[in-house]
Tab-separated table of C-alpha atoms in Angstrom:
chain	number	residue	atom	x	y	z
A	1	MET	CA	2.911	-16.311	91.846
A	2	ARG	CA	0.463	-16.193	88.279
A	3	GLY	CA	-2.186	-13.496	88.250
A	4	ALA	CA	-4.623	-14.345	90.865
A	5	LYS	CA	-2.901	-17.836	91.699
A	6	ARG	CA	0.012	-17.849	94.347
A	7	ARG	CA	2.196	-21.450	94.360
A	8	GLY	CA	4.200	-22.662	97.735
A	9	VAL	CA	5.877	-25.779	99.482
A	10	GLY	CA	5.520	-26.244	102.642
A	11	VAL	CA	6.807	-28.484	105.164
A	12	GLY	CA	6.116	-30.488	108.196
A	13	VAL	CA	8.288	-32.555	110.866
A	14	HIS	CA	6.539	-35.011	113.271
A	15	GLY	CA	7.777	-37.268	115.964
A	16	ASN	CA	5.249	-39.295	118.206
A	17	ALA	CA	6.474	-41.376	121.430
A	18	ASP	CA	2.413	-42.399	121.651
A	19	VAL	CA	3.633	-45.570	119.799
A	20	GLY	CA	4.407	-46.892	122.724
A	21	GLU	CA	1.820	-45.832	125.249
A	22	ASP	CA	-0.354	-47.795	127.205
A	23	ALA	CA	-0.349	-51.395	127.724
A	24	SER	CA	-0.632	-54.284	125.706
A	25	GLU	CA	-2.048	-58.030	126.543
A	26	ALA	CA	-1.665	-60.668	124.094
A	27	GLN	CA	-2.129	-65.341	123.772
A	28	VAL	CA	-0.997	-67.432	122.117
A	29	ARG	CA	-2.124	-71.390	122.097
A	30	LEU	CA	-1.122	-73.944	119.973
A	31	HIS	CA	-2.184	-76.890	118.822
A	32	PRO	CA	-0.880	-80.435	118.675
A	33	ASP	CA	-2.025	-80.118	114.771
A	34	GLY	CA	1.202	-77.246	113.978
A	35	SER	CA	-1.157	-73.883	113.927
A	36	ALA	CA	-1.485	-71.112	116.941
A	37	PHE	CA	-4.250	-68.917	117.542
A	38	VAL	CA	-3.830	-65.375	119.006
A	39	ILE	CA	-5.648	-64.370	121.402
A	40	SER	CA	-5.858	-60.949	121.188
A	41	CYS	CA	-8.550	-57.811	121.871
A	42	GLN	CA	-7.675	-55.887	118.827
A	43	SER	CA	-10.870	-55.169	115.804
A	44	GLU	CA	-9.367	-54.761	112.653
A	45	HIS	CA	-10.692	-51.093	111.514
A	46	GLY	CA	-9.265	-51.462	108.080
A	47	THR	CA	-5.422	-50.798	108.205
A	48	GLY	CA	-4.028	-54.175	108.222
A	49	GLN	CA	-2.731	-54.331	111.935
A	50	SER	CA	-4.483	-57.954	112.561
A	51	GLY	CA	-2.338	-59.194	109.884
A	52	ASN	CA	1.045	-57.639	111.350
A	53	VAL	CA	0.490	-59.614	114.458
A	54	LEU	CA	-0.351	-62.692	112.803
A	55	LYS	CA	2.938	-62.049	110.144
A	56	MET	CA	4.711	-61.745	113.533
A	57	ALA	CA	3.692	-64.619	115.215
A	58	ALA	CA	4.206	-67.532	112.660
A	59	GLU	CA	7.929	-65.544	111.547
A	60	VAL	CA	8.392	-66.431	116.188
A	61	LEU	CA	7.089	-69.925	115.434
A	62	GLN	CA	8.400	-70.317	112.432
A	63	ILE	CA	5.505	-71.946	110.243
A	64	SER	CA	3.142	-70.855	107.871
A	65	LEU	CA	1.023	-68.315	108.122
A	66	ASP	CA	-2.034	-70.445	107.093
A	67	LYS	CA	-1.709	-72.133	110.117
A	68	VAL	CA	-1.917	-69.074	112.755
A	69	THR	CA	-5.148	-67.447	113.328
A	70	LEU	CA	-7.284	-64.539	115.264
A	71	SER	CA	-9.314	-64.533	117.802
A	72	PRO	CA	-12.536	-62.203	117.573
A	73	ALA	CA	-11.963	-59.157	119.416
A	74	ASP	CA	-14.693	-60.145	122.693
A	75	SER	CA	-13.267	-58.634	125.952
A	76	LEU	CA	-14.765	-60.952	127.296
A	77	PHE	CA	-12.107	-63.711	127.092
A	78	THR	CA	-9.498	-61.923	125.865
A	79	PRO	CA	-6.765	-60.181	127.656
A	80	TYR	CA	-6.453	-56.513	128.529
A	81	GLU	CA	-6.122	-54.132	125.039
A	82	PHE	CA	-5.916	-50.593	124.810
A	83	GLY	CA	-5.982	-50.804	120.680
A	84	PRO	CA	-4.198	-49.394	117.775
A	85	ALA	CA	-3.840	-45.903	118.492
A	86	GLY	CA	-1.482	-43.542	117.805
A	87	SER	CA	0.649	-45.919	115.543
A	88	ARG	CA	0.181	-48.092	118.399
A	89	GLY	CA	-0.469	-51.241	117.722
A	90	THR	CA	3.424	-52.000	115.596
A	91	TYR	CA	4.997	-51.480	118.391
A	92	ALA	CA	2.705	-52.304	121.512
A	93	ILE	CA	-0.015	-55.010	120.781
A	94	GLY	CA	3.067	-56.645	118.824
A	95	SER	CA	5.599	-56.393	121.681
A	96	ALA	CA	2.571	-58.324	123.320
A	97	VAL	CA	1.875	-61.129	120.338
A	98	ILE	CA	5.530	-61.278	120.145
A	99	ALA	CA	6.361	-62.172	124.054
A	100	ALA	CA	2.980	-64.601	123.938
A	101	ALA	CA	4.605	-66.375	121.389
A	102	GLU	CA	8.096	-66.624	122.225
A	103	ASP	CA	6.512	-68.028	125.475
A	104	ALA	CA	4.241	-70.471	124.112
A	105	ARG	CA	7.855	-71.519	121.986
A	106	ARG	CA	9.530	-72.458	124.892
A	107	GLN	CA	6.519	-74.125	127.248
A	108	LEU	CA	6.831	-76.287	124.610
A	109	LEU	CA	10.723	-76.971	124.310
A	110	GLU	CA	10.948	-78.080	127.735
A	111	LEU	CA	7.280	-80.650	127.319
A	112	LEU	CA	9.268	-81.902	124.244
A	113	ALA	CA	13.126	-81.880	125.648
A	114	PRO	CA	12.103	-85.193	128.237
A	115	ARG	CA	11.454	-87.303	124.839
A	116	PHE	CA	14.604	-86.631	123.027
A	117	HIS	CA	16.977	-86.207	126.614
A	118	VAL	CA	18.426	-82.739	126.000
A	119	ALA	CA	18.089	-79.416	127.656
A	120	ALA	CA	14.874	-77.133	125.852
A	121	ASP	CA	17.821	-74.398	124.874
A	122	GLU	CA	18.884	-77.264	123.099
A	123	LEU	CA	15.938	-77.799	120.971
A	124	ASP	CA	14.325	-75.278	117.985
A	125	THR	CA	10.996	-75.810	115.926
A	126	GLU	CA	9.720	-74.967	112.265
A	127	ASP	CA	6.950	-75.592	110.286
A	128	GLY	CA	4.977	-77.928	113.453
A	129	VAL	CA	8.211	-80.044	114.424
A	130	VAL	CA	10.654	-79.804	116.891
A	131	PHE	CA	14.028	-80.835	116.301
A	132	VAL	CA	17.372	-80.702	118.180
A	133	LYS	CA	19.524	-78.184	116.801
A	134	GLU	CA	22.913	-80.701	116.660
A	135	ASP	CA	21.185	-83.666	114.841
A	136	PRO	CA	18.592	-82.498	112.840
A	137	GLU	CA	16.916	-85.553	111.987
A	138	ARG	CA	16.064	-86.124	115.522
A	139	ARG	CA	12.842	-84.615	115.640
A	140	LEU	CA	8.848	-84.991	116.333
A	141	PRO	CA	5.737	-83.372	115.301
A	142	TRP	CA	3.820	-80.869	118.021
A	143	ARG	CA	1.180	-83.511	118.477
A	144	ALA	CA	3.985	-85.718	120.512
A	145	ILE	CA	2.188	-83.364	123.602
A	146	GLY	CA	-0.270	-85.241	123.122
A	147	LEU	CA	-3.509	-84.901	120.824
A	148	ASP	CA	-5.391	-83.890	124.183
A	149	ARG	CA	-3.222	-81.018	124.973
A	150	THR	CA	-2.503	-77.193	124.596
A	151	VAL	CA	-0.105	-75.134	125.109
A	152	THR	CA	-0.983	-71.226	126.042
A	153	GLY	CA	1.546	-68.405	126.309
A	154	TYR	CA	1.173	-65.044	127.258
A	155	GLY	CA	2.890	-61.314	127.112
A	156	ARG	CA	2.083	-57.699	128.035
A	157	PHE	CA	3.728	-54.566	126.963
A	158	GLU	CA	4.546	-51.991	129.501
A	159	PRO	CA	3.365	-48.279	128.161
A	160	ASP	CA	7.247	-47.227	127.282
A	161	HIS	CA	8.141	-43.709	125.548
A	162	THR	CA	11.384	-44.102	125.009
A	163	LEU	CA	10.984	-45.044	121.736
A	164	SER	CA	9.705	-42.180	118.637
A	165	ASN	CA	8.453	-42.356	115.393
A	166	CYS	CA	9.206	-39.546	112.751
A	167	LEU	CA	7.886	-38.605	109.688
A	168	MET	CA	9.251	-35.136	107.165
A	169	SER	CA	5.955	-34.083	104.727
A	170	PHE	CA	5.872	-31.938	101.326
A	171	VAL	CA	3.045	-30.344	100.211
A	172	GLU	CA	2.790	-28.305	97.137
A	173	LEU	CA	-0.191	-25.809	97.289
A	174	GLU	CA	-2.091	-23.175	94.651
A	175	VAL	CA	-4.402	-21.034	96.253
A	176	ASP	CA	-6.381	-18.295	93.976
A	177	THR	CA	-6.872	-15.827	95.850
A	178	ASN	CA	-10.392	-14.196	94.454
A	179	THR	CA	-12.203	-17.369	95.230
A	180	GLY	CA	-10.204	-18.909	98.056
A	181	ARG	CA	-10.044	-22.108	96.400
A	182	VAL	CA	-6.609	-24.315	97.333
A	183	GLU	CA	-5.157	-26.887	94.971
A	184	LEU	CA	-2.711	-29.527	96.197
A	185	LEU	CA	-0.392	-30.203	93.747
A	186	ARG	CA	1.808	-32.471	95.563
A	187	VAL	CA	2.549	-34.421	97.989
A	188	VAL	CA	5.915	-36.103	99.508
A	189	ASN	CA	6.416	-38.090	102.613
A	190	ALA	CA	9.563	-38.925	104.189
A	191	THR	CA	10.046	-41.316	106.770
A	192	ASP	CA	11.952	-43.994	108.551
A	193	VAL	CA	9.713	-46.353	110.027
A	194	GLY	CA	12.053	-49.490	110.931
A	195	ARG	CA	12.343	-53.107	110.010
A	196	ILE	CA	8.675	-53.113	107.373
A	197	ILE	CA	6.190	-55.486	108.425
A	198	ASP	CA	4.029	-54.789	105.467
A	199	PRO	CA	4.321	-52.585	102.271
A	200	LEU	CA	1.142	-53.068	101.188
A	201	SER	CA	-0.405	-51.634	105.038
A	202	LEU	CA	3.045	-49.016	105.294
A	203	GLU	CA	1.816	-47.903	101.455
A	204	GLY	CA	-2.603	-47.370	103.244
A	205	GLN	CA	-1.408	-45.734	106.119
A	206	LEU	CA	0.565	-42.642	104.261
A	207	ASN	CA	-1.843	-42.021	101.668
A	208	GLY	CA	-4.609	-43.104	104.267
A	209	CYS	CA	-3.899	-41.081	107.153
A	210	LEU	CA	-2.594	-37.726	104.904
A	211	GLY	CA	-4.664	-37.936	102.043
A	212	SER	CA	-8.376	-38.519	102.880
A	213	ALA	CA	-7.760	-37.477	106.912
A	214	GLY	CA	-4.711	-35.803	107.208
A	215	ILE	CA	-5.425	-33.164	104.222
A	216	ASP	CA	-8.882	-33.204	104.586
A	217	GLY	CA	-8.810	-32.056	108.731
A	218	ALA	CA	-6.736	-28.833	106.874
A	219	LEU	CA	-8.698	-27.553	104.158
A	220	TRP	CA	-11.969	-29.146	104.781
A	221	GLU	CA	-12.906	-30.419	107.927
A	222	GLU	CA	-15.346	-27.738	109.935
A	223	THR	CA	-17.733	-27.935	113.173
A	224	VAL	CA	-20.786	-25.380	111.439
A	225	LEU	CA	-22.731	-24.589	114.104
A	226	ASP	CA	-26.274	-21.950	113.912
A	227	SER	CA	-25.840	-19.846	116.032
A	228	GLY	CA	-29.024	-18.632	116.417
A	229	THR	CA	-29.798	-21.929	117.745
A	230	GLY	CA	-26.697	-23.373	119.386
A	231	ARG	CA	-27.114	-26.751	117.003
A	232	ILE	CA	-24.400	-28.270	115.141
A	233	LEU	CA	-25.475	-28.111	111.236
A	234	ASN	CA	-23.451	-31.427	110.038
A	235	CYS	CA	-25.175	-33.681	108.319
A	236	ASN	CA	-23.983	-37.420	110.332
A	237	LEU	CA	-21.667	-39.952	109.547
A	238	LEU	CA	-24.068	-41.531	107.100
A	239	ASP	CA	-23.280	-38.615	104.707
A	240	TYR	CA	-19.609	-38.362	105.568
A	241	LYS	CA	-17.988	-38.514	101.618
A	242	TRP	CA	-14.531	-38.969	101.021
A	243	ARG	CA	-12.715	-36.997	97.866
A	244	THR	CA	-11.995	-39.121	94.942
A	245	THR	CA	-9.037	-39.343	92.833
A	246	ARG	CA	-9.744	-36.117	90.960
A	247	ASP	CA	-9.785	-34.476	94.519
A	248	LEU	CA	-6.163	-35.517	95.282
A	249	PRO	CA	-2.434	-35.536	94.726
A	250	ILE	CA	-0.382	-38.212	94.056
A	251	ILE	CA	1.186	-38.759	97.446
A	252	GLU	CA	4.896	-40.065	96.757
A	253	ASN	CA	6.282	-41.674	99.495
A	254	VAL	CA	9.832	-41.971	101.057
A	255	VAL	CA	10.431	-45.001	103.711
A	256	LEU	CA	13.894	-46.003	105.267
A	257	GLU	CA	14.469	-49.301	106.535
A	258	THR	CA	16.431	-49.198	109.730
A	259	PRO	CA	15.638	-51.465	112.308
A	260	VAL	CA	15.148	-50.081	115.781
A	261	ALA	CA	15.361	-51.037	119.462
A	262	SER	CA	11.939	-51.767	119.833
A	263	HIS	CA	10.953	-55.169	119.735
A	264	ARG	CA	12.340	-58.770	118.311
A	265	PHE	CA	12.327	-57.448	115.006
A	266	GLY	CA	12.840	-53.642	115.187
A	267	ALA	CA	9.875	-51.620	113.980
A	268	LEU	CA	7.741	-48.964	114.646
A	269	GLY	CA	4.260	-46.988	113.484
A	270	VAL	CA	4.000	-43.999	111.839
A	271	GLY	CA	0.460	-43.858	109.817
A	272	ARG	CA	-0.406	-40.904	112.922
A	273	SER	CA	2.825	-38.832	111.687
A	274	ALA	CA	1.026	-38.544	107.736
A	275	LEU	CA	-1.787	-37.222	109.673
A	276	LEU	CA	-0.783	-34.887	112.473
A	277	ARG	CA	1.623	-32.648	109.949
A	278	ALA	CA	-0.847	-32.653	106.823
A	279	ARG	CA	-3.051	-29.970	108.764
A	280	ARG	CA	-0.093	-27.959	110.362
A	281	ARG	CA	1.887	-27.447	106.727
A	282	CYS	CA	-1.186	-27.301	105.246
A	283	SER	CA	-2.632	-24.170	107.173
A	284	TRP	CA	1.624	-23.096	107.589
A	285	GLN	CA	1.228	-22.905	103.544
A	286	LEU	CA	-2.132	-20.834	104.220
A	287	GLN	CA	-0.657	-18.397	106.492
A	288	MET	CA	2.577	-17.580	104.346
A	289	HIS	CA	-0.096	-16.926	101.274
A	290	TRP	CA	-2.511	-14.384	103.030
A	291	GLY	CA	-0.149	-13.119	105.990
A	292	SER	CA	0.328	-14.128	109.864
A	293	GLY	CA	-3.732	-14.104	110.820
A	294	CYS	CA	-4.872	-17.155	109.175
A	295	VAL	CA	-3.262	-20.365	111.511
A	296	THR	CA	-6.439	-21.434	111.931
A	297	ILE	CA	-7.650	-25.185	111.445
A	298	PRO	CA	-9.179	-26.198	109.587
A	299	SER	CA	-9.448	-23.938	106.502
A	300	PRO	CA	-12.022	-24.152	104.697
A	301	ARG	CA	-12.518	-21.945	101.218
A	302	ARG	CA	-14.461	-19.184	103.519
A	303	GLU	CA	-11.394	-19.192	106.152
A	304	SER	CA	-8.691	-19.196	104.019
A	305	TRP	CA	-10.648	-16.248	102.067
A	306	GLY	CA	-13.212	-14.444	103.664
A	307	ARG	CA	-11.021	-14.035	107.387
A	308	CYS	CA	-7.532	-13.776	105.843
A	309	THR	CA	-8.843	-11.312	103.364
A	310	GLY	CA	-11.735	-9.558	104.908
A	311	ARG	CA	-13.384	-9.926	101.239
A	312	GLY	CA	-16.140	-12.117	103.226
A	313	PRO	CA	-19.353	-11.200	100.861
A	314	ARG	CA	-17.801	-11.500	97.830
A	315	TRP	CA	-16.869	-15.210	97.872
A	316	ALA	CA	-20.093	-15.888	99.836
A	317	ALA	CA	-21.642	-14.711	96.294
A	318	LYS	CA	-18.777	-16.982	93.739
A	319	ARG	CA	-19.371	-19.602	96.359
A	320	ASP	CA	-23.063	-20.085	96.644
A	321	ALA	CA	-23.602	-19.267	92.231
A	322	GLU	CA	-20.115	-22.408	92.130
A	323	PHE	CA	-21.870	-24.688	94.942
A	324	PRO	CA	-25.578	-24.461	95.127
A	325	LEU	CA	-27.295	-26.284	97.793
A	326	ARG	CA	-30.246	-28.393	97.226
A	327	GLY	CA	-32.868	-28.509	99.259
A	328	SER	CA	-31.216	-29.418	102.968
A	329	HIS	CA	-28.475	-31.865	101.462
A	330	VAL	CA	-25.522	-30.013	102.893
A	331	ARG	CA	-22.835	-33.165	103.020
A	332	SER	CA	-20.467	-33.721	105.853
A	333	ARG	CA	-17.295	-34.710	106.455
A	334	GLY	CA	-16.523	-36.190	109.450
A	335	CYS	CA	-16.615	-32.690	111.704
A	336	GLY	CA	-17.225	-30.881	108.618
A	337	VAL	CA	-19.327	-29.585	105.330
A	338	ALA	CA	-18.155	-30.310	101.484
A	339	ARG	CA	-21.030	-29.177	99.169
A	340	TYR	CA	-21.738	-31.750	96.091
A	341	ALA	CA	-23.791	-30.040	93.670
A	342	GLY	CA	-25.941	-32.875	91.779
A	343	ARG	CA	-24.549	-35.903	93.313
A	344	GLU	CA	-26.513	-36.059	96.301
A	345	GLY	CA	-27.983	-39.373	94.470
A	346	GLY	CA	-24.515	-41.415	96.098
A	347	CYS	CA	-21.130	-41.804	95.750
A	348	ALA	CA	-19.186	-41.521	92.202
A	349	GLY	CA	-17.402	-45.035	93.335
A	350	ARG	CA	-13.582	-43.554	92.937
A	351	GLY	CA	-10.969	-44.201	95.103
A	352	HIS	CA	-8.299	-43.218	96.470
A	353	ARG	CA	-5.006	-43.783	93.998
A	354	SER	CA	-3.530	-46.218	96.550
A	355	ALA	CA	-4.771	-45.934	99.776
A	356	GLY	CA	-7.632	-48.484	98.629
A	357	TYR	CA	-10.502	-46.109	99.619
A	358	SER	CA	-13.621	-46.193	97.545
A	359	GLN	CA	-16.703	-45.186	97.436
A	360	GLY	CA	-20.201	-46.771	96.905
A	361	SER	CA	-23.930	-46.565	97.724
A	362	SER	CA	-26.352	-43.966	98.345
A	363	ALA	CA	-25.483	-44.424	102.082
A	364	CYS	CA	-21.373	-43.806	101.155
A	365	ARG	CA	-20.086	-46.610	102.661
A	366	LEU	CA	-16.456	-47.301	102.671
A	367	SER	CA	-14.577	-50.672	101.182
A	368	ARG	CA	-11.376	-49.747	104.063
A	369	GLY	CA	-9.289	-52.542	101.850
A	370	GLY	CA	-5.727	-49.857	101.745
A	371	SER	CA	-3.699	-52.251	103.658
A	372	GLY	CA	-3.596	-55.437	101.051
A	373	SER	CA	-6.492	-56.387	103.185
A	374	GLU	CA	-10.211	-57.298	101.730
A	375	GLY	CA	-11.588	-54.368	103.906
A	376	HIS	CA	-14.413	-54.632	105.028
A	377	TYR	CA	-18.020	-51.989	104.430
A	378	ARG	CA	-18.631	-49.123	107.093
A	379	ALA	CA	-20.942	-46.824	106.933
A	380	GLY	CA	-18.796	-43.491	107.017
A	381	LEU	CA	-17.118	-43.984	109.942
A	382	TYR	CA	-13.618	-43.287	110.400
């Protein structure tokens, strides 16, 4: 305790078996030129999951990553896909793509086995060439199947809730008991994700889900309802604001890599765990500061100060003095409100330290490049 400010540490532990929820289907088509085409109805939403499944297919087929491409996410011609939700992309979608690549590889070897006068299990393939394992000099390129032929493999993932990811997070925060201001000082994540498929994507998931999504869900986001009219006062998603690096602490990630019995590469997704734990551990620590009654999520300042201390009018005066509203410019944070005095002209152009979130233009479009991909612009949609 330092004057009116109190400091504490909160911890949250979460396991999520949704990594294996719902079904996924995929196809992998091999071309005579040694390339492969992954057909899956998943769209890139900023986490790098599309690149991850391409890596898995390339590894199964033993070809370079630039030889593998992904189909558009169009359900008119792609097989069924539930979607990359609940951290299921790495395990569920990845399993379907792996199975499809393995099926295509099997068919390719069976087609060329008669040309070598050996059984298909005596063959292998690498860099677009099929060869005999015991005599690697005996080889044929993929185009030996014929320039008028392709090979298409199919894979399906059935729901499996026997596996779970796990993440432990710690937050250190400071609360000003006079104003209700909550300042995050330090955040540490610890997890074991199995084999890491994409280190940058993993870092982006942990930093993004925990930082601008999970922490904001605990401290900022709120649905503001006009009790007189019954109308929601929040602005639309075009005005959605991510906090900048000045508002977020440095996030430290401790990641163990112990392959699990998931699929060929022993990996699991973890992003959703960071999101959920951030909300609970922040609110739990506020409860320790304010008393047992403060358990509401989200816990913006009028919640963490007014509801838990009963001194709402005093805080309201301080709030209005510090964050004066200008006209109707009430900034919406998803389902919540954050007031930005003097920022009506647009975003500050500062991004998240590690996750790669950046703000730009007056519409506050987000460049979601945290996964190591170039990212794409979205009008404030999470």
